Short mmCIF file of C-alpha atoms in Angstrom, two decimals:
data_model
loop_
_atom_site.label_atom_id
_atom_site.label_comp_id
_atom_site.label_asym_id
_atom_site.label_seq_id
_atom_site.Cartn_x
_atom_site.Cartn_y
_atom_site.Cartn_z
CA MET A 3 0.14 0.17 0.05
CA GLY A 4 1.45 2.97 -1.08
CA ALA A 5 5.08 3.84 -1.70
CA ALA A 6 7.87 5.99 -0.03
CA VAL A 7 10.79 7.49 -1.52
CA ALA A 8 14.05 7.37 0.55
CA THR A 9 16.55 9.96 -0.44
CA LEU A 10 19.77 9.94 2.09
CA CYS A 11 21.27 13.18 3.57
CA CYS A 12 24.32 13.49 5.88
CA GLY A 13 25.29 11.98 8.65
CA GLY A 14 26.34 13.89 12.09
CA GLY A 15 29.09 12.22 13.80
CA ALA A 16 31.38 14.01 16.40
CA TRP A 17 34.53 15.79 15.47
CA GLY A 18 37.46 12.69 15.18
CA GLN A 19 34.90 9.97 14.78
CA THR A 20 33.24 8.53 11.60
CA ASP A 21 29.63 8.71 11.51
CA PRO A 22 27.30 5.44 11.57
CA LYS A 23 26.88 4.10 8.18
CA PRO A 24 23.69 2.51 7.28
CA ILE A 25 23.58 -1.14 5.60
CA ASP A 26 20.95 -1.46 2.81
CA PRO A 27 18.86 1.70 3.81
CA ALA A 28 16.83 1.29 0.64
CA SER A 29 15.18 -1.71 2.11
CA TRP A 30 13.91 0.20 5.14
CA VAL A 31 10.92 1.52 3.88
CA THR A 32 8.43 -1.04 2.39
CA ASN A 33 5.40 -0.08 -0.01
CA ASP A 34 3.05 -1.32 2.91
CA ASP A 35 4.23 1.31 4.81
CA PHE A 36 2.38 4.53 3.90
CA PRO A 37 -0.20 4.71 6.69
CA ALA A 38 -3.89 4.07 5.10
CA GLU A 39 -5.06 7.19 7.36
CA ALA A 40 -2.47 9.54 5.65
CA LEU A 41 -3.32 8.19 2.10
CA ARG A 42 -7.09 8.98 3.06
CA LYS A 43 -6.05 12.40 4.23
CA ASP A 44 -4.16 12.77 1.05
CA GLU A 45 -1.09 13.79 2.90
CA LYS A 46 2.52 13.78 1.84
CA GLY A 47 5.74 15.51 2.10
CA ILE A 48 9.48 15.19 3.25
CA VAL A 49 10.72 14.59 6.81
CA LYS A 50 14.11 14.79 7.72
CA PHE A 51 14.82 12.96 10.85
CA ALA A 52 18.06 11.90 12.99
CA LEU A 53 18.54 8.27 14.32
CA SER A 54 21.18 7.84 17.34
CA VAL A 55 22.73 4.81 16.68
CA ASN A 56 24.91 2.70 19.89
CA PRO A 57 27.73 1.02 19.38
CA ALA A 58 26.08 -2.09 18.10
CA GLY A 59 25.17 -0.39 15.05
CA ARG A 60 21.47 -0.42 16.27
CA PRO A 61 19.07 2.76 16.53
CA THR A 62 18.26 3.59 19.93
CA GLY A 63 16.06 6.61 19.28
CA CYS A 64 14.58 9.15 16.62
CA ARG A 65 13.75 12.72 16.59
CA ILE A 66 12.02 14.90 13.88
CA VAL A 67 14.47 17.45 12.52
CA GLU A 68 12.41 19.01 10.04
CA THR A 69 8.49 17.73 10.12
CA SER A 70 6.81 16.58 6.93
CA GLY A 71 3.49 18.57 7.95
CA SER A 72 1.75 15.15 8.85
CA ALA A 73 2.16 13.80 12.47
CA LEU A 74 1.35 10.53 10.75
CA LEU A 75 4.00 10.37 8.29
CA ASP A 76 6.57 11.60 10.98
CA GLN A 77 6.01 9.02 13.50
CA THR A 78 5.74 6.20 10.61
CA THR A 79 9.10 7.37 9.73
CA CYS A 80 10.79 7.10 13.44
CA ARG A 81 9.20 3.83 14.11
CA VAL A 82 10.47 2.22 10.47
CA MET A 83 13.37 3.30 11.13
CA VAL A 84 14.09 2.37 14.71
CA LEU A 85 12.60 -1.18 13.89
CA ARG A 86 14.83 -1.79 10.70
CA GLY A 87 17.79 0.45 10.64
CA VAL A 88 20.79 -1.56 10.84
CA PHE A 89 24.48 0.34 10.76
CA LYS A 90 28.30 -0.02 11.03
CA PRO A 91 28.68 1.77 14.11
CA ALA A 92 30.68 5.25 14.40
CA THR A 93 34.07 4.91 15.78
CA ASP A 94 36.10 7.16 17.62
CA LYS A 95 39.90 8.37 16.78
CA HIS A 96 41.20 5.17 17.88
CA GLY A 97 38.88 2.88 15.69
CA ARG A 98 36.43 1.86 18.59
CA PRO A 99 32.69 1.82 18.23
CA VAL A 100 30.86 4.43 19.74
CA THR A 101 27.39 6.26 20.07
CA GLY A 102 26.73 8.19 16.79
CA GLU A 103 23.67 10.16 14.77
CA TRP A 104 22.90 9.90 11.43
CA GLU A 105 20.38 12.25 9.69
CA GLN A 106 18.10 11.11 6.55
CA ARG A 107 15.15 12.50 4.81
CA VAL A 108 12.26 10.32 3.74
CA ASN A 109 9.85 11.64 0.75
CA TRP A 110 6.55 10.25 1.61
CA GLN A 111 4.56 10.58 -1.96
CA PRO A 112 1.48 8.38 -2.37
CA PRO A 113 1.06 6.91 -5.70
CA SER A 114 -1.14 7.69 -8.27
CA ASP A 115 -2.98 3.92 -8.58
CA TYR A 116 -3.38 4.07 -4.62
CA ARG A 117 -7.08 2.75 -4.01
CA GLN A 118 -8.38 3.23 -0.26
CA PRO A 119 -10.01 0.18 0.90
CA LEU A 120 -13.49 0.12 1.52
CA LEU A 121 -13.96 -1.16 4.84
CA PRO A 122 -15.24 -0.05 8.08
CA PHE A 123 -13.35 0.61 11.22
CA GLN A 124 -14.00 2.46 14.51
CA SER A 125 -11.55 3.87 17.32
CA ILE A 126 -12.23 5.69 20.59
CA SER A 127 -9.51 7.61 22.46
CA ARG A 128 -9.72 8.56 26.07
CA ILE A 129 -6.90 11.26 26.58
CA VAL A 130 -6.19 12.76 30.15
CA ILE A 131 -4.91 16.56 29.95
CA GLY A 132 -2.93 17.54 32.88
CA PRO A 133 -2.96 20.85 34.53
CA ASP A 134 -0.01 22.39 32.22
CA GLY A 135 -1.66 21.12 29.18
CA ASN A 136 0.10 18.21 28.52
CA VAL A 137 -1.24 14.59 27.90
CA THR A 138 -0.72 12.21 30.82
CA ASP A 139 -2.56 9.40 29.81
CA CYS A 140 -3.79 7.86 26.60
CA THR A 141 -5.65 4.56 25.61
CA SER A 142 -7.74 3.52 22.57
CA ARG A 143 -10.23 0.93 21.48
CA LEU A 144 -10.36 -0.15 18.14
CA ALA A 145 -12.50 -2.21 15.99
CA GLY A 146 -12.06 -3.03 12.10
CA ASP A 147 -9.48 -4.36 9.54
CA PRO A 148 -6.02 -3.20 10.65
CA SER A 149 -5.01 -1.91 7.39
CA VAL A 150 -7.43 1.46 8.03
CA GLN A 151 -7.36 1.80 11.78
CA PHE A 152 -5.64 4.96 13.17
CA ASP A 153 -4.57 5.36 16.86
CA VAL A 154 -4.13 8.75 18.18
CA CYS A 155 -2.48 7.16 21.42
CA THR A 156 0.60 5.69 19.06
CA ARG A 157 3.53 7.33 20.10
CA TYR A 158 6.94 7.19 17.91
CA GLY A 159 10.04 9.43 18.24
CA ASP A 160 8.75 13.25 19.00
CA SER A 161 5.21 12.79 16.98
CA TYR A 162 2.26 12.30 19.12
CA PRO A 163 -1.07 12.50 17.54
CA ALA A 164 -2.62 12.17 20.98
CA ARG A 165 -0.76 15.93 21.79
CA ASP A 166 -2.13 17.57 18.69
CA VAL A 167 -5.95 16.61 19.16
CA ALA A 168 -5.36 17.99 22.79
CA LYS A 169 -4.45 21.03 21.67
CA GLY A 170 -6.01 24.05 22.78
CA TYR A 171 -8.20 22.40 25.93
CA GLY A 172 -7.57 22.67 29.33
CA PRO A 173 -7.10 20.45 32.12
CA GLY A 174 -9.54 17.07 31.92
CA VAL A 175 -10.92 13.94 29.97
CA LEU A 176 -10.89 14.56 26.17
CA THR A 177 -12.52 11.27 24.13
CA PHE A 178 -12.06 11.35 20.38
CA THR A 179 -14.02 9.21 18.26
CA LEU A 180 -13.55 8.38 14.26
CA SER A 181 -15.21 6.15 12.50
CA GLN A 182 -15.77 5.05 9.01
CA THR A 183 -19.44 3.10 7.86
CA VAL A 184 -19.60 1.59 4.59
CA ASP A 185 -22.81 0.53 2.87
CA GLY A 186 -23.06 -3.74 2.86
CA PHE A 187 -20.87 -4.23 5.93
CA SER A 188 -22.24 -4.65 9.25
CA ALA A 189 -20.99 -2.96 12.46
CA SER A 190 -18.57 -5.37 14.17
CA PRO A 191 -19.50 -6.66 17.37
CA THR A 192 -16.75 -5.63 19.14
CA SER A 193 -16.97 -2.24 18.06
CA PRO A 194 -15.92 0.21 21.02
CA THR A 195 -19.16 2.69 21.58
CA SER A 196 -19.18 5.98 24.22
CA GLU A 197 -21.52 7.07 26.66
CA ILE A 198 -20.47 10.93 26.57
CA PRO A 199 -22.15 12.89 24.40
CA PRO A 200 -19.82 14.56 21.57
CA ASN A 201 -19.60 18.51 21.72
CA TRP A 202 -17.89 18.83 18.10
CA THR A 203 -18.88 16.47 15.33
CA VAL A 204 -17.51 16.55 11.61
CA GLU A 205 -19.60 14.14 9.19
CA GLU A 206 -18.03 13.32 5.92
CA GLN A 207 -21.02 11.60 3.20
CA LEU A 208 -19.41 10.21 0.14
CA THR A 209 -20.84 8.25 -2.68
CA ILE A 210 -18.43 5.62 -4.69
CA ASP A 211 -19.20 4.92 -8.46
CA PRO A 212 -19.08 1.59 -9.50
CA SER A 213 -15.20 2.09 -10.81
CA GLY A 214 -14.38 3.40 -7.26
CA VAL A 215 -14.05 6.93 -7.85
CA VAL A 216 -15.68 9.18 -5.16
CA GLN A 217 -18.81 11.27 -6.92
CA THR A 218 -19.80 13.50 -4.20
CA CYS A 219 -19.00 14.67 -0.99
CA ARG A 220 -20.92 16.56 1.59
CA LYS A 221 -19.44 17.91 5.35
CA ILE A 222 -21.51 18.31 7.91
CA SER A 223 -19.90 19.91 10.74
CA SER A 224 -21.56 21.00 13.73
CA ASN A 225 -19.50 24.59 13.65
CA ASP A 226 -20.02 25.28 10.08
CA GLY A 227 -22.99 23.69 8.80
CA THR A 228 -23.21 21.69 5.50
CA THR A 229 -20.20 22.44 2.86
CA ASP A 230 -18.79 20.41 -0.66
CA CYS A 231 -15.84 18.17 0.15
CA PRO A 232 -13.18 17.17 -2.49
CA VAL A 233 -14.50 14.60 -5.13
CA GLY A 234 -12.11 12.30 -7.39
CA ASN A 235 -10.26 10.28 -4.80
CA ARG A 236 -10.49 6.73 -5.65
CA TYR A 237 -11.32 3.30 -3.30
CA MET A 238 -11.06 -0.09 -4.38
CA ALA A 239 -14.29 -0.78 -7.00
CA PRO A 240 -17.25 -2.07 -4.70
CA GLU A 241 -17.98 -5.56 -5.06
CA SER A 242 -21.45 -5.35 -6.11
CA GLY A 243 -20.86 -3.35 -8.56
CA LYS A 244 -23.38 -0.61 -8.00
CA PRO A 245 -22.46 3.19 -6.00
CA VAL A 246 -21.45 2.50 -2.40
CA ARG A 247 -22.13 5.11 0.25
CA ILE A 248 -19.36 6.07 2.98
CA VAL A 249 -20.04 7.79 6.13
CA LYS A 250 -16.84 9.32 7.83
CA THR A 251 -17.22 10.27 11.50
CA THR A 252 -14.77 12.55 13.79
CA SER A 253 -16.16 13.29 17.02
CA THR A 254 -14.85 14.62 20.29
CA ALA A 255 -15.96 14.96 23.93
CA PHE A 256 -14.41 17.30 26.88
CA GLN A 257 -15.04 16.78 30.33
CA PRO A 258 -13.05 19.40 32.42
CA ALA A 259 -11.48 18.69 35.61
CA LYS A 260 -13.23 19.56 38.54
#
Protein backbone atom coordinates (compact mmCIF):
# COMPACT_ATOMS: atom_id res chain seq x y z
CA MET A 1 0.00 0.00 0.00
CA GLY A 2 1.59 3.21 -1.13
CA ALA A 3 5.21 3.97 -1.76
CA ALA A 4 7.80 6.04 0.03
CA VAL A 5 10.97 7.25 -1.61
CA ALA A 6 13.91 7.57 0.80
CA THR A 7 16.59 10.07 -0.17
CA LEU A 8 19.84 9.83 1.80
CA CYS A 9 21.12 12.98 3.44
CA CYS A 10 24.07 13.25 5.72
CA GLY A 11 25.58 11.91 8.90
CA GLY A 12 26.30 13.90 12.01
CA GLY A 13 29.16 12.32 13.94
CA ALA A 14 31.29 14.27 16.39
CA TRP A 15 34.74 15.60 15.50
CA GLY A 16 37.34 12.83 15.37
CA GLN A 17 34.76 10.10 14.70
CA THR A 18 33.53 8.32 11.65
CA ASP A 19 29.77 8.53 11.27
CA PRO A 20 27.42 5.53 11.48
CA LYS A 21 27.14 3.95 8.02
CA PRO A 22 23.74 2.50 7.03
CA ILE A 23 23.56 -1.05 5.73
CA ASP A 24 21.09 -1.43 2.84
CA PRO A 25 18.86 1.54 3.80
CA ALA A 26 16.82 1.22 0.60
CA SER A 27 15.17 -1.87 2.10
CA TRP A 28 14.06 -0.13 5.28
CA VAL A 29 10.95 1.54 3.79
CA THR A 30 8.52 -0.73 1.94
CA ASN A 31 5.39 -0.16 -0.13
CA ASP A 32 3.26 -1.28 2.82
CA ASP A 33 4.56 1.41 5.17
CA PHE A 34 2.51 4.34 3.87
CA PRO A 35 -0.19 4.76 6.56
CA ALA A 36 -3.73 4.17 5.35
CA GLU A 37 -4.99 7.20 7.28
CA ALA A 38 -2.41 9.44 5.59
CA LEU A 39 -3.50 8.14 2.20
CA ARG A 40 -7.15 8.81 3.02
CA LYS A 41 -6.25 12.39 3.97
CA ASP A 42 -3.95 12.80 0.92
CA GLU A 43 -1.04 13.64 3.24
CA LYS A 44 2.47 13.70 1.81
CA GLY A 45 5.78 15.47 2.30
CA ILE A 46 9.45 15.22 3.16
CA VAL A 47 10.49 14.48 6.74
CA LYS A 48 14.03 14.93 8.01
CA PHE A 49 14.93 12.81 11.02
CA ALA A 50 17.95 11.89 13.11
CA LEU A 51 18.70 8.46 14.55
CA SER A 52 20.83 7.81 17.61
CA VAL A 53 22.90 4.71 16.84
CA ASN A 54 24.57 2.69 19.60
CA PRO A 55 28.02 1.02 19.41
CA ALA A 56 26.32 -2.20 18.29
CA GLY A 57 24.98 -0.43 15.18
CA ARG A 58 21.31 -0.36 16.21
CA PRO A 59 19.09 2.73 16.51
CA THR A 60 18.15 3.61 20.07
CA GLY A 61 16.19 6.80 19.42
CA CYS A 62 14.70 9.01 16.74
CA ARG A 63 13.90 12.71 16.59
CA ILE A 64 12.23 14.77 13.91
CA VAL A 65 14.50 17.53 12.60
CA GLU A 66 12.09 18.90 9.99
CA THR A 67 8.47 17.79 9.93
CA SER A 68 6.66 16.62 6.81
CA GLY A 69 3.61 18.54 7.99
CA SER A 70 1.90 15.27 8.88
CA ALA A 71 2.22 13.91 12.42
CA LEU A 72 1.31 10.45 11.14
CA LEU A 73 4.04 10.41 8.47
CA ASP A 74 6.55 11.75 10.98
CA GLN A 75 5.75 9.05 13.53
CA THR A 76 5.75 6.32 10.88
CA THR A 77 9.20 7.44 9.76
CA CYS A 78 10.65 7.07 13.26
CA ARG A 79 8.88 3.77 13.87
CA VAL A 80 10.17 2.20 10.66
CA MET A 81 13.71 3.51 11.02
CA VAL A 82 14.13 2.44 14.64
CA LEU A 83 12.65 -0.97 13.86
CA ARG A 84 14.63 -1.74 10.69
CA GLY A 85 17.76 0.39 10.79
CA VAL A 86 21.08 -1.48 10.79
CA PHE A 87 24.44 0.31 10.76
CA LYS A 88 28.14 -0.09 10.83
CA PRO A 89 28.63 1.91 14.05
CA ALA A 90 30.46 5.18 14.40
CA THR A 91 34.05 4.96 15.64
CA ASP A 92 36.28 7.20 17.69
CA LYS A 93 39.77 8.30 16.66
CA HIS A 94 41.13 4.96 17.86
CA GLY A 95 38.69 2.99 15.69
CA ARG A 96 36.55 1.84 18.60
CA PRO A 97 32.75 1.64 18.16
CA VAL A 98 30.92 4.54 19.83
CA THR A 99 27.47 6.09 19.85
CA GLY A 100 26.75 8.32 16.86
CA GLU A 101 23.96 10.10 15.04
CA TRP A 102 22.74 9.73 11.47
CA GLU A 103 20.36 12.03 9.57
CA GLN A 104 18.23 11.24 6.57
CA ARG A 105 15.16 12.46 4.70
CA VAL A 106 12.21 10.37 3.62
CA ASN A 107 9.99 11.66 0.84
CA TRP A 108 6.48 10.29 1.35
CA GLN A 109 4.51 10.43 -1.89
CA PRO A 110 1.34 8.38 -2.41
CA PRO A 111 1.20 6.53 -5.72
CA SER A 112 -1.29 7.77 -8.29
CA ASP A 113 -2.82 4.30 -8.60
CA TYR A 114 -3.51 3.86 -4.88
CA ARG A 115 -7.08 2.93 -4.00
CA GLN A 116 -8.36 3.21 -0.48
CA PRO A 117 -10.01 0.07 0.92
CA LEU A 118 -13.78 0.06 1.36
CA LEU A 119 -13.74 -1.17 4.93
CA PRO A 120 -15.41 0.04 8.13
CA PHE A 121 -13.45 0.94 11.25
CA GLN A 122 -13.87 2.68 14.58
CA SER A 123 -11.60 4.00 17.29
CA ILE A 124 -12.35 5.73 20.60
CA SER A 125 -9.47 7.32 22.46
CA ARG A 126 -9.53 8.61 26.03
CA ILE A 127 -6.98 11.41 26.41
CA VAL A 128 -6.17 12.75 29.87
CA ILE A 129 -4.86 16.34 29.88
CA GLY A 130 -2.94 17.59 32.90
CA PRO A 131 -2.93 21.06 34.52
CA ASP A 132 -0.06 22.16 32.26
CA GLY A 133 -1.94 21.18 29.09
CA ASN A 134 0.21 18.09 28.43
CA VAL A 135 -1.23 14.64 27.75
CA THR A 136 -0.66 12.50 30.85
CA ASP A 137 -2.45 9.33 29.67
CA CYS A 138 -3.98 8.00 26.47
CA THR A 139 -5.78 4.72 25.78
CA SER A 140 -7.68 3.56 22.70
CA ARG A 141 -10.25 0.93 21.80
CA LEU A 142 -10.14 -0.14 18.14
CA ALA A 143 -12.32 -2.18 15.81
CA GLY A 144 -12.10 -2.99 12.10
CA ASP A 145 -9.41 -4.14 9.71
CA PRO A 146 -5.90 -3.18 10.94
CA SER A 147 -5.06 -1.71 7.52
CA VAL A 148 -7.54 1.13 8.04
CA GLN A 149 -7.27 1.68 11.80
CA PHE A 150 -5.72 4.83 13.19
CA ASP A 151 -4.72 5.11 16.86
CA VAL A 152 -3.98 8.65 18.10
CA CYS A 153 -2.41 7.18 21.25
CA THR A 154 0.49 5.63 19.36
CA ARG A 155 3.71 7.55 19.96
CA TYR A 156 6.90 7.28 17.87
CA GLY A 157 9.85 9.58 18.34
CA ASP A 158 8.69 13.17 18.85
CA SER A 159 5.38 12.63 17.06
CA TYR A 160 2.27 12.11 19.17
CA PRO A 161 -1.16 12.56 17.50
CA ALA A 162 -2.93 12.67 20.89
CA ARG A 163 -0.92 15.77 21.73
CA ASP A 164 -2.09 17.44 18.50
CA VAL A 165 -5.71 16.48 19.16
CA ALA A 166 -5.53 17.87 22.71
CA LYS A 167 -4.18 21.30 21.71
CA GLY A 168 -6.37 24.11 22.94
CA TYR A 169 -8.01 22.10 25.72
CA GLY A 170 -7.49 22.67 29.43
CA PRO A 171 -7.18 20.05 32.17
CA GLY A 172 -9.67 17.22 31.87
CA VAL A 173 -10.55 14.16 29.80
CA LEU A 174 -11.00 14.35 26.02
CA THR A 175 -12.80 11.53 24.22
CA PHE A 176 -11.79 11.43 20.54
CA THR A 177 -13.77 9.21 18.15
CA LEU A 178 -13.05 8.22 14.54
CA SER A 179 -15.32 5.96 12.51
CA GLN A 180 -16.13 4.92 8.98
CA THR A 181 -19.23 3.04 7.92
CA VAL A 182 -19.62 1.42 4.51
CA ASP A 183 -22.83 0.24 2.86
CA GLY A 184 -22.94 -3.53 2.84
CA PHE A 185 -20.75 -3.96 5.93
CA SER A 186 -22.33 -4.51 9.31
CA ALA A 187 -20.73 -3.02 12.40
CA SER A 188 -18.27 -5.25 14.22
CA PRO A 189 -19.74 -6.80 17.39
CA THR A 190 -16.61 -5.58 19.17
CA SER A 191 -16.97 -1.95 18.01
CA PRO A 192 -16.29 0.38 20.95
CA THR A 193 -18.97 2.79 22.10
CA SER A 194 -18.95 5.94 24.20
CA GLU A 195 -21.69 7.10 26.55
CA ILE A 196 -20.35 10.66 26.58
CA PRO A 197 -22.26 12.92 24.13
CA PRO A 198 -19.93 14.79 21.73
CA ASN A 199 -19.55 18.56 21.80
CA TRP A 200 -18.06 18.74 18.29
CA THR A 201 -18.70 16.50 15.27
CA VAL A 202 -17.75 16.46 11.60
CA GLU A 203 -19.39 13.97 9.26
CA GLU A 204 -18.37 13.35 5.64
CA GLN A 205 -20.91 11.61 3.41
CA LEU A 206 -19.39 10.16 0.23
CA THR A 207 -20.88 8.33 -2.74
CA ILE A 208 -18.48 5.92 -4.47
CA ASP A 209 -19.31 4.94 -8.06
CA PRO A 210 -18.91 1.35 -9.38
CA SER A 211 -15.34 2.12 -10.54
CA GLY A 212 -14.32 3.29 -7.05
CA VAL A 213 -14.26 7.07 -7.71
CA VAL A 214 -15.81 9.52 -5.25
CA GLN A 215 -18.69 11.14 -7.12
CA THR A 216 -20.21 13.26 -4.36
CA CYS A 217 -18.96 14.41 -0.98
CA ARG A 218 -20.80 16.46 1.61
CA LYS A 219 -19.29 17.61 4.92
CA ILE A 220 -21.55 18.39 7.87
CA SER A 221 -19.89 20.17 10.79
CA SER A 222 -21.50 21.01 14.11
CA ASN A 223 -19.67 24.36 13.92
CA ASP A 224 -19.69 25.27 10.22
CA GLY A 225 -22.84 23.66 8.85
CA THR A 226 -22.88 21.83 5.50
CA THR A 227 -20.25 22.27 2.77
CA ASP A 228 -18.99 20.32 -0.22
CA CYS A 229 -15.74 18.36 0.14
CA PRO A 230 -13.27 17.16 -2.54
CA VAL A 231 -14.31 14.49 -5.03
CA GLY A 232 -12.21 12.34 -7.37
CA ASN A 233 -10.37 10.31 -4.74
CA ARG A 234 -10.23 6.63 -5.59
CA TYR A 235 -11.35 3.61 -3.61
CA MET A 236 -11.32 -0.06 -4.41
CA ALA A 237 -14.20 -0.86 -6.76
CA PRO A 238 -17.28 -2.05 -4.84
CA GLU A 239 -17.71 -5.81 -5.14
CA SER A 240 -21.43 -5.32 -5.75
CA GLY A 241 -20.75 -3.36 -8.93
CA LYS A 242 -23.12 -0.68 -7.62
CA PRO A 243 -22.57 2.75 -6.02
CA VAL A 244 -21.67 2.62 -2.34
CA ARG A 245 -22.15 5.17 0.40
CA ILE A 246 -19.46 5.88 3.01
CA VAL A 247 -19.88 7.97 6.15
CA LYS A 248 -16.76 9.19 7.98
CA THR A 249 -17.27 10.71 11.41
CA THR A 250 -14.87 12.55 13.72
CA SER A 251 -16.06 13.76 17.11
CA THR A 252 -14.77 15.01 20.43
CA ALA A 253 -16.27 15.18 23.91
CA PHE A 254 -14.52 17.08 26.67
CA GLN A 255 -15.00 16.75 30.42
CA PRO A 256 -13.17 19.48 32.35
CA ALA A 257 -11.26 18.47 35.46
CA LYS A 258 -13.13 19.15 38.69
